Amino acid sequence: MTALDGIRILDFTHVQSGPTCTQLLAWFGADVIKVERPGVGDATRSQLRDIPDVDSLYFTMLNHNKRSIELNGKNETGKAVLERLVKSCDVLVENFAPGALDRMGFTWEHIHELNPRMIVASIKGFGPGPYEDCKVYENIAQCAGGSASTTGMFGDLPMVTGSQIGDSGTGLLLAYGIVTALFQREQTGLGQKVSASMQDGVLNLCRVKLRDQQRLQHGPLEEYSQFGEGIPFGSAVPRAGNDSGGGQPGRILKCKGWESDPDSYTYFITQAAAWKNVCDVIGKPEWKDDPDYATPNARLPRLQEIFATIEQWTMTKTKFEVMDICNALDIPIGPILSMEELAEEQSLRDTGTIVEVDHPTRGKYLSVGQPVKLSASPVEVKRSPLLGEHTQEILAEVLEYSPDEIADIRASGAVGEAKT
């Protein structure tokens, strides 16, 4: 048994944010029915293709464990099928442009009339306010949510991060909201609207920077590198390079082989509790009792010198040797792992964090698995559906149309061609 057995999701999502959400629910056992335009499907099926005429990795890695129905929602017969789907599902998830669902005739009031238990979950770029009608993509969300202004090296351009915190991050949050609404429905018997904006999602993940914005009103941020360099702070939280976001100073340092390997680096944190071990490891035992280095506050103006000295040691070791030595001494450390190294890491495959999936047209490929593990709800990652692969199955088994009715629906052009 899986955690969400018996829950059916009507998936009106596309690209990344919404499909992330519905895939998480599908991994936990929800029956996710992905509604796609006949003959076209989700735009990502054809985006960034590495193999001609085959669903892209962009699509396959975001749509595991789902069923696909090709359905024309602008066709009157298609609308009737959609209404029947609304009546038979527990949750409708969409990330259309603002107002698109209403223009299709599926307002909250109409959906609630069709199915009072239906939960309608939406991802938008912005919440209510001056920008609520604007479209948003990943990098726009990172910029509007506060991440870009605080990412990058001091004095340089704002930077976006490689982590998809706008799209996938908001999808994760919406999934949490949906499960919460399902739990509340057990008490009330009624559905509700669940919404998550990408700006809100990014800002939620940037809470430590909002923390620092308020701290800045009371004085300089002493753990930031620019404090030790004597550079005055402005009125907003600055870009701080690879400084730690917590109270323990940290930096990315070179390791042995850095001249030829762009990922031969490690992240090193000078945690107060491990300071004496740090001093011993880098050959500076005298720093343990020196008043200029012995306490966290005394070290703050000297972080440049301290990390330069630590780096002289890390450059004599590989990033994995640094990890082994420091881990044994409770010194927080982390190697910079490339995507190549992560793809080859057996432990991640053993836990299902990275999975190998076999696809009927592209063959085997790697994908991410469910990041949250439940001991009593094992996850089996199944391949993404081909376009319209389950149209016949959904019409017959889910909506219980008769063969003659299905023939009429097909003749109307409401659904895609029958798959053989």
Short mmCIF file of C-alpha atoms in Angstrom, two decimals:
data_model
loop_
_atom_site.label_atom_id
_atom_site.label_comp_id
_atom_site.label_asym_id
_atom_site.label_seq_id
_atom_site.Cartn_x
_atom_site.Cartn_y
_atom_site.Cartn_z
CA MET A 1 0.00 0.00 0.00
CA THR A 2 1.14 3.53 -0.74
CA ALA A 3 0.35 6.68 1.22
CA LEU A 4 -2.00 8.24 -1.33
CA ASP A 5 -3.82 5.14 -2.59
CA GLY A 6 -7.34 6.11 -3.66
CA ILE A 7 -6.52 9.77 -4.35
CA ARG A 8 -7.03 10.85 -7.95
CA ILE A 9 -5.36 13.99 -9.32
CA LEU A 10 -6.53 15.88 -12.40
CA ASP A 11 -3.25 17.28 -13.70
CA PHE A 12 -3.58 20.43 -15.80
CA THR A 13 0.08 21.35 -15.32
CA HIS A 14 2.92 21.82 -17.76
CA VAL A 15 6.64 22.58 -17.88
CA GLN A 16 8.21 22.27 -14.39
CA SER A 17 6.53 23.76 -11.31
CA GLY A 18 3.19 21.97 -11.59
CA PRO A 19 4.58 18.67 -12.90
CA THR A 20 7.01 18.61 -9.97
CA CYS A 21 4.07 18.83 -7.59
CA THR A 22 1.95 16.16 -9.28
CA GLN A 23 4.91 13.82 -9.71
CA LEU A 24 5.58 13.93 -5.97
CA LEU A 25 1.95 12.97 -5.36
CA ALA A 26 2.13 10.23 -8.01
CA TRP A 27 5.24 8.77 -6.36
CA PHE A 28 3.28 8.41 -3.15
CA GLY A 29 0.55 6.48 -4.96
CA ALA A 30 -1.95 9.07 -6.21
CA ASP A 31 -3.51 8.30 -9.59
CA VAL A 32 -2.40 11.32 -11.62
CA ILE A 33 -4.24 11.90 -14.90
CA LYS A 34 -2.28 14.35 -17.04
CA VAL A 35 -4.51 16.24 -19.48
CA GLU A 36 -2.64 17.16 -22.68
CA ARG A 37 -3.47 18.89 -25.94
CA PRO A 38 -4.13 16.38 -28.74
CA GLY A 39 -1.12 15.91 -30.97
CA VAL A 40 1.00 18.38 -29.00
CA GLY A 41 1.05 17.58 -25.30
CA ASP A 42 3.15 19.28 -22.68
CA ALA A 43 5.52 21.74 -24.35
CA THR A 44 8.51 20.10 -22.67
CA ARG A 45 7.99 16.87 -24.62
CA SER A 46 9.80 18.56 -27.52
CA GLN A 47 12.04 21.03 -25.66
CA LEU A 48 15.79 20.42 -25.26
CA ARG A 49 15.62 17.08 -27.05
CA ASP A 50 18.79 15.02 -27.11
CA ILE A 51 17.26 12.29 -29.30
CA PRO A 52 15.15 13.27 -32.34
CA ASP A 53 11.40 12.61 -32.17
CA VAL A 54 11.59 11.21 -28.63
CA ASP A 55 10.15 12.76 -25.45
CA SER A 56 12.86 14.94 -23.94
CA LEU A 57 14.52 14.31 -20.62
CA TYR A 58 12.94 17.59 -19.54
CA PHE A 59 9.53 15.92 -19.86
CA THR A 60 10.34 12.37 -18.79
CA MET A 61 12.09 13.43 -15.57
CA LEU A 62 9.07 15.46 -14.42
CA ASN A 63 6.21 13.14 -15.30
CA HIS A 64 6.89 9.74 -13.82
CA ASN A 65 4.05 7.53 -12.55
CA LYS A 66 1.32 9.46 -14.42
CA ARG A 67 -1.30 8.59 -17.02
CA SER A 68 -1.83 10.76 -20.10
CA ILE A 69 -5.09 11.63 -21.82
CA GLU A 70 -5.24 13.78 -24.96
CA LEU A 71 -8.23 16.06 -24.59
CA ASN A 72 -9.36 19.25 -26.28
CA GLY A 73 -10.89 21.41 -23.56
CA LYS A 74 -12.12 23.96 -26.09
CA ASN A 75 -14.31 21.36 -27.79
CA GLU A 76 -17.84 21.11 -26.31
CA THR A 77 -17.59 17.34 -26.08
CA GLY A 78 -14.16 17.75 -24.54
CA LYS A 79 -15.58 20.11 -21.92
CA ALA A 80 -18.20 17.51 -21.04
CA VAL A 81 -15.44 14.94 -20.57
CA LEU A 82 -13.52 17.41 -18.39
CA GLU A 83 -16.59 17.98 -16.24
CA ARG A 84 -16.86 14.24 -15.76
CA LEU A 85 -13.21 14.11 -14.79
CA VAL A 86 -13.76 16.90 -12.25
CA LYS A 87 -16.55 14.87 -10.68
CA SER A 88 -14.35 11.78 -10.44
CA CYS A 89 -11.14 13.36 -9.07
CA ASP A 90 -10.07 14.63 -5.65
CA VAL A 91 -7.64 17.35 -6.67
CA LEU A 92 -7.22 19.60 -9.71
CA VAL A 93 -3.73 21.05 -10.10
CA GLU A 94 -2.96 23.82 -12.60
CA ASN A 95 -0.23 26.28 -13.44
CA PHE A 96 -1.85 28.05 -16.36
CA ALA A 97 -1.42 31.75 -16.97
CA PRO A 98 -3.58 33.85 -14.62
CA GLY A 99 -7.28 33.54 -15.48
CA ALA A 100 -6.85 30.72 -18.03
CA LEU A 101 -8.88 28.18 -16.07
CA ASP A 102 -11.72 30.67 -15.66
CA ARG A 103 -11.70 31.40 -19.38
CA MET A 104 -12.10 27.67 -20.02
CA GLY A 105 -15.32 27.83 -18.03
CA PHE A 106 -13.88 26.10 -14.98
CA THR A 107 -14.21 28.75 -12.33
CA TRP A 108 -13.91 27.82 -8.68
CA GLU A 109 -17.68 28.17 -8.32
CA HIS A 110 -18.38 25.84 -11.24
CA ILE A 111 -15.85 23.26 -10.07
CA HIS A 112 -17.21 23.39 -6.53
CA GLU A 113 -20.74 22.94 -7.90
CA LEU A 114 -19.64 19.87 -9.86
CA ASN A 115 -17.65 18.41 -6.96
CA PRO A 116 -17.85 20.04 -3.52
CA ARG A 117 -14.98 17.82 -2.31
CA MET A 118 -12.63 18.97 -5.06
CA ILE A 119 -9.40 20.68 -4.01
CA VAL A 120 -8.18 23.18 -6.63
CA ALA A 121 -4.45 23.83 -6.37
CA SER A 122 -2.72 26.54 -8.37
CA ILE A 123 0.80 27.79 -8.93
CA LYS A 124 1.19 31.34 -10.18
CA GLY A 125 4.16 33.63 -10.61
CA PHE A 126 3.00 36.24 -8.11
CA GLY A 127 0.33 36.33 -5.45
CA PRO A 128 -2.37 39.02 -5.24
CA GLY A 129 -0.94 42.46 -5.82
CA PRO A 130 0.42 44.70 -8.59
CA TYR A 131 2.11 41.86 -10.50
CA GLU A 132 -0.46 39.10 -10.14
CA ASP A 133 -1.23 39.01 -13.87
CA CYS A 134 2.42 38.67 -14.93
CA LYS A 135 3.92 35.49 -16.28
CA VAL A 136 6.92 34.16 -14.39
CA TYR A 137 9.67 31.70 -15.21
CA GLU A 138 12.40 30.22 -13.03
CA ASN A 139 14.97 32.99 -13.22
CA ILE A 140 12.33 35.71 -12.91
CA ALA A 141 11.10 34.06 -9.71
CA GLN A 142 14.63 33.93 -8.32
CA CYS A 143 15.04 37.63 -9.06
CA ALA A 144 11.64 38.71 -7.75
CA GLY A 145 11.85 36.49 -4.68
CA GLY A 146 15.09 37.92 -3.32
CA SER A 147 17.47 35.11 -4.19
CA ALA A 148 19.39 36.75 -7.04
CA SER A 149 20.06 40.00 -5.16
CA THR A 150 21.81 38.04 -2.43
CA THR A 151 23.64 35.54 -4.67
CA GLY A 152 26.99 36.16 -6.34
CA MET A 153 30.28 37.75 -5.39
CA PHE A 154 30.32 41.08 -3.62
CA GLY A 155 30.35 43.93 -6.12
CA ASP A 156 29.45 41.70 -9.08
CA LEU A 157 26.19 41.08 -10.92
CA PRO A 158 23.30 39.39 -9.14
CA MET A 159 23.30 35.67 -9.91
CA VAL A 160 20.67 32.97 -10.25
CA THR A 161 21.35 29.58 -8.72
CA GLY A 162 21.44 26.24 -10.56
CA SER A 163 18.87 24.90 -8.12
CA GLN A 164 15.35 25.29 -9.51
CA ILE A 165 14.03 26.96 -6.38
CA GLY A 166 11.34 28.89 -8.25
CA ASP A 167 9.79 26.05 -10.23
CA SER A 168 10.57 22.82 -8.41
CA GLY A 169 10.77 24.56 -5.03
CA THR A 170 7.25 25.95 -5.39
CA GLY A 171 6.01 22.60 -6.68
CA LEU A 172 7.27 20.98 -3.50
CA LEU A 173 5.46 23.55 -1.40
CA LEU A 174 2.20 23.12 -3.33
CA ALA A 175 2.32 19.35 -2.81
CA TYR A 176 2.61 19.97 0.92
CA GLY A 177 -0.42 22.28 0.73
CA ILE A 178 -2.47 19.71 -1.19
CA VAL A 179 -1.80 16.94 1.30
CA THR A 180 -2.73 19.33 4.12
CA ALA A 181 -6.00 20.22 2.37
CA LEU A 182 -6.77 16.52 1.87
CA PHE A 183 -6.28 15.98 5.59
CA GLN A 184 -8.62 18.88 6.41
CA ARG A 185 -11.20 17.49 3.99
CA GLU A 186 -11.36 14.40 6.16
CA GLN A 187 -12.74 16.65 8.89
CA THR A 188 -14.97 18.96 6.84
CA GLY A 189 -15.96 16.90 3.81
CA LEU A 190 -15.29 19.92 1.59
CA GLY A 191 -12.57 20.93 -0.79
CA GLN A 192 -10.82 24.29 -0.86
CA LYS A 193 -8.46 26.38 -2.95
CA VAL A 194 -4.72 25.92 -2.44
CA SER A 195 -2.35 28.44 -3.97
CA ALA A 196 1.39 28.96 -4.10
CA SER A 197 3.19 31.74 -5.95
CA MET A 198 6.73 31.34 -7.19
CA GLN A 199 7.75 34.67 -5.66
CA ASP A 200 6.45 33.48 -2.30
CA GLY A 201 8.18 30.12 -2.73
CA VAL A 202 11.57 31.67 -3.43
CA LEU A 203 11.23 34.15 -0.58
CA ASN A 204 10.34 31.29 1.75
CA LEU A 205 13.64 29.64 0.85
CA CYS A 206 15.48 32.93 1.38
CA ARG A 207 14.35 33.43 4.96
CA VAL A 208 17.90 33.68 6.33
CA LYS A 209 18.48 36.68 4.08
CA LEU A 210 15.29 38.31 5.37
CA ARG A 211 16.69 37.60 8.82
CA ASP A 212 19.91 39.39 7.87
CA GLN A 213 18.00 42.34 6.41
CA GLN A 214 16.55 42.99 9.85
CA ARG A 215 19.85 42.38 11.63
CA LEU A 216 21.47 44.92 9.32
CA GLN A 217 19.33 47.66 10.86
CA HIS A 218 21.25 47.17 14.10
CA GLY A 219 24.79 47.05 12.74
CA PRO A 220 27.09 45.37 10.21
CA LEU A 221 26.81 41.65 9.48
CA GLU A 222 30.04 40.60 11.10
CA GLU A 223 30.11 37.05 9.69
CA TYR A 224 30.11 38.43 6.12
CA SER A 225 33.52 38.65 4.43
CA GLN A 226 33.17 42.34 3.69
CA PHE A 227 33.11 43.11 7.43
CA GLY A 228 36.58 41.64 7.83
CA GLU A 229 37.73 43.59 4.78
CA GLY A 230 36.48 46.87 6.25
CA ILE A 231 33.94 47.48 3.47
CA PRO A 232 30.90 49.45 4.69
CA PHE A 233 27.44 47.90 4.38
CA GLY A 234 24.58 49.54 2.50
CA SER A 235 20.91 49.46 3.42
CA ALA A 236 20.18 46.05 1.86
CA VAL A 237 21.68 42.59 2.40
CA PRO A 238 24.62 42.35 -0.02
CA ARG A 239 25.87 39.51 -2.16
CA ALA A 240 28.20 37.50 0.00
CA GLY A 241 29.88 35.04 -2.34
CA ASN A 242 30.29 31.67 -0.66
CA ASP A 243 29.99 32.89 2.90
CA SER A 244 27.93 30.63 5.10
CA GLY A 245 24.29 31.58 5.52
CA GLY A 246 24.40 30.54 9.17
CA GLY A 247 26.23 31.74 12.22
CA GLN A 248 29.31 29.63 11.47
CA PRO A 249 31.73 31.16 8.93
CA GLY A 250 32.35 29.00 5.88
CA ARG A 251 34.11 29.21 2.52
CA ILE A 252 34.72 27.19 -0.63
CA LEU A 253 38.41 26.31 -0.72
CA LYS A 254 40.72 24.80 -3.33
CA CYS A 255 41.76 21.18 -3.02
CA LYS A 256 44.51 19.16 -4.65
CA GLY A 257 44.05 19.12 -8.42
CA TRP A 258 42.04 22.34 -8.63
CA GLU A 259 44.23 23.62 -11.49
CA SER A 260 42.74 21.05 -13.91
CA ASP A 261 39.53 19.95 -12.18
CA PRO A 262 36.84 22.68 -11.95
CA ASP A 263 35.14 20.81 -9.11
CA SER A 264 38.18 20.07 -6.96
CA TYR A 265 36.98 22.22 -4.10
CA THR A 266 35.47 21.73 -0.68
CA TYR A 267 33.21 23.74 1.59
CA PHE A 268 34.86 24.26 4.96
CA ILE A 269 33.06 25.59 8.06
CA THR A 270 35.00 26.87 11.05
CA GLN A 271 32.43 25.74 13.59
CA ALA A 272 33.16 27.06 17.05
CA ALA A 273 32.83 23.64 18.70
CA ALA A 274 35.43 22.17 16.33
CA TRP A 275 37.84 25.12 16.31
CA LYS A 276 40.58 23.39 18.30
CA ASN A 277 40.50 20.42 15.93
CA VAL A 278 40.70 22.81 12.98
CA CYS A 279 43.83 24.39 14.49
CA ASP A 280 45.47 20.99 14.95
CA VAL A 281 44.62 19.80 11.43
CA ILE A 282 46.02 22.87 9.67
CA GLY A 283 49.16 23.01 11.82
CA LYS A 284 48.23 26.09 13.84
CA PRO A 285 47.90 24.75 17.42
CA GLU A 286 48.98 28.13 18.80
CA TRP A 287 45.71 29.66 17.55
CA LYS A 288 43.73 27.64 20.10
CA ASP A 289 44.78 29.92 22.96
CA ASP A 290 45.75 33.08 21.09
CA PRO A 291 43.21 35.79 22.10
CA ASP A 292 43.13 36.99 18.47
CA TYR A 293 41.81 33.61 17.31
CA ALA A 294 40.47 31.70 20.32
CA THR A 295 36.87 32.99 20.22
CA PRO A 296 34.35 33.31 17.36
CA ASN A 297 34.07 37.09 17.78
CA ALA A 298 37.84 37.52 17.77
CA ARG A 299 38.07 35.51 14.53
CA LEU A 300 35.49 37.52 12.57
CA PRO A 301 37.84 40.36 11.47
CA ARG A 302 40.49 37.77 10.55
CA LEU A 303 38.46 35.36 8.39
CA GLN A 304 40.42 36.17 5.24
CA GLU A 305 43.69 35.17 6.88
CA ILE A 306 42.14 32.13 8.58
CA PHE A 307 40.60 30.69 5.43
CA ALA A 308 43.73 31.43 3.39
CA THR A 309 45.70 29.40 5.92
CA ILE A 310 43.15 26.57 5.88
CA GLU A 311 43.28 26.58 2.09
CA GLN A 312 47.04 26.05 2.14
CA TRP A 313 46.26 22.75 3.90
CA THR A 314 43.26 21.72 1.76
CA MET A 315 45.34 22.24 -1.40
CA THR A 316 47.58 19.37 -0.26
CA LYS A 317 44.63 16.93 -0.13
CA THR A 318 41.94 15.78 -2.51
CA LYS A 319 38.42 16.88 -1.62
CA PHE A 320 37.63 13.32 -0.51
CA GLU A 321 40.74 13.14 1.69
CA VAL A 322 39.70 16.43 3.30
CA MET A 323 36.25 14.95 3.91
CA ASP A 324 37.64 11.79 5.52
CA ILE A 325 40.09 13.63 7.78
CA CYS A 326 37.68 16.34 8.91
CA ASN A 327 34.64 14.13 9.32
CA ALA A 328 36.51 11.98 11.83
CA LEU A 329 37.14 15.14 13.87
CA ASP A 330 33.57 16.51 13.64
CA ILE A 331 34.70 19.41 11.45
CA PRO A 332 31.81 20.29 9.09
CA ILE A 333 33.02 19.76 5.53
CA GLY A 334 31.51 19.01 2.16
CA PRO A 335 33.13 18.21 -1.19
CA ILE A 336 31.90 20.04 -4.28
CA LEU A 337 30.31 17.15 -6.17
CA SER A 338 29.73 17.47 -9.89
CA MET A 339 26.65 16.13 -11.65
CA GLU A 340 28.90 13.46 -13.14
CA GLU A 341 30.05 12.35 -9.69
CA LEU A 342 26.50 12.36 -8.34
CA ALA A 343 25.25 10.32 -11.29
CA GLU A 344 27.87 7.68 -10.53
CA GLU A 345 27.39 7.63 -6.74
CA GLN A 346 26.12 4.15 -5.87
CA SER A 347 24.78 5.11 -2.45
CA LEU A 348 22.32 7.55 -4.08
CA ARG A 349 21.03 4.76 -6.30
CA ASP A 350 20.76 2.41 -3.35
CA THR A 351 18.44 4.85 -1.54
CA GLY A 352 16.36 5.70 -4.61
CA THR A 353 17.55 9.30 -4.68
CA ILE A 354 18.80 8.64 -8.22
CA VAL A 355 16.95 6.03 -10.26
CA GLU A 356 17.43 4.40 -13.64
CA VAL A 357 14.26 4.32 -15.71
CA ASP A 358 13.57 2.39 -18.92
CA HIS A 359 11.55 4.26 -21.54
CA PRO A 360 9.99 2.57 -24.61
CA THR A 361 11.42 5.06 -27.13
CA ARG A 362 14.45 6.68 -25.47
CA GLY A 363 15.76 3.64 -23.59
CA LYS A 364 17.36 3.85 -20.16
CA TYR A 365 18.04 7.18 -18.47
CA LEU A 366 18.78 8.53 -15.00
CA SER A 367 16.32 10.64 -13.05
CA VAL A 368 15.83 11.90 -9.54
CA GLY A 369 13.65 9.82 -7.26
CA GLN A 370 11.38 10.75 -4.38
CA PRO A 371 13.45 12.93 -2.01
CA VAL A 372 11.19 12.15 0.97
CA LYS A 373 11.15 8.57 2.19
CA LEU A 374 8.26 7.00 4.14
CA SER A 375 9.01 3.72 5.89
CA ALA A 376 5.50 2.33 5.26
CA SER A 377 4.98 3.77 1.76
CA PRO A 378 7.69 2.54 -0.60
CA VAL A 379 8.09 4.42 -3.88
CA GLU A 380 8.45 2.75 -7.25
CA VAL A 381 9.46 5.22 -9.95
CA LYS A 382 7.73 4.36 -13.21
CA ARG A 383 8.38 5.89 -16.62
CA SER A 384 6.52 8.92 -17.92
CA PRO A 385 3.53 8.30 -20.20
CA LEU A 386 3.60 8.63 -23.96
CA LEU A 387 1.28 11.33 -25.28
CA GLY A 388 -2.30 10.14 -24.91
CA GLU A 389 -1.16 6.66 -23.95
CA HIS A 390 -4.01 6.19 -21.48
CA THR A 391 -6.82 8.02 -23.26
CA GLN A 392 -8.83 4.88 -24.00
CA GLU A 393 -8.16 3.46 -20.53
CA ILE A 394 -9.27 6.63 -18.73
CA LEU A 395 -12.43 7.05 -20.81
CA ALA A 396 -13.46 3.43 -20.25
CA GLU A 397 -12.22 2.62 -16.75
CA VAL A 398 -12.19 5.94 -14.91
CA LEU A 399 -15.14 7.69 -16.55
CA GLU A 400 -17.02 4.50 -17.47
CA TYR A 401 -18.02 5.57 -20.97
CA SER A 402 -19.45 2.80 -23.13
CA PRO A 403 -17.66 1.77 -26.35
CA ASP A 404 -20.29 3.61 -28.41
CA GLU A 405 -19.86 6.76 -26.31
CA ILE A 406 -16.09 6.56 -26.71
CA ALA A 407 -16.52 6.24 -30.47
CA ASP A 408 -18.69 9.37 -30.48
CA ILE A 409 -16.15 11.27 -28.36
CA ARG A 410 -13.39 10.34 -30.77
CA ALA A 411 -15.52 11.32 -33.77
CA SER A 412 -16.08 14.76 -32.23
CA GLY A 413 -12.36 15.47 -32.18
CA ALA A 414 -12.39 15.93 -28.42
CA VAL A 415 -9.57 13.44 -27.85
CA GLY A 416 -6.46 12.36 -29.71
CA GLU A 417 -6.16 9.49 -32.12
CA ALA A 418 -6.51 6.00 -30.69
CA LYS A 419 -3.13 4.51 -29.79
CA THR A 420 -2.26 1.08 -31.14
#
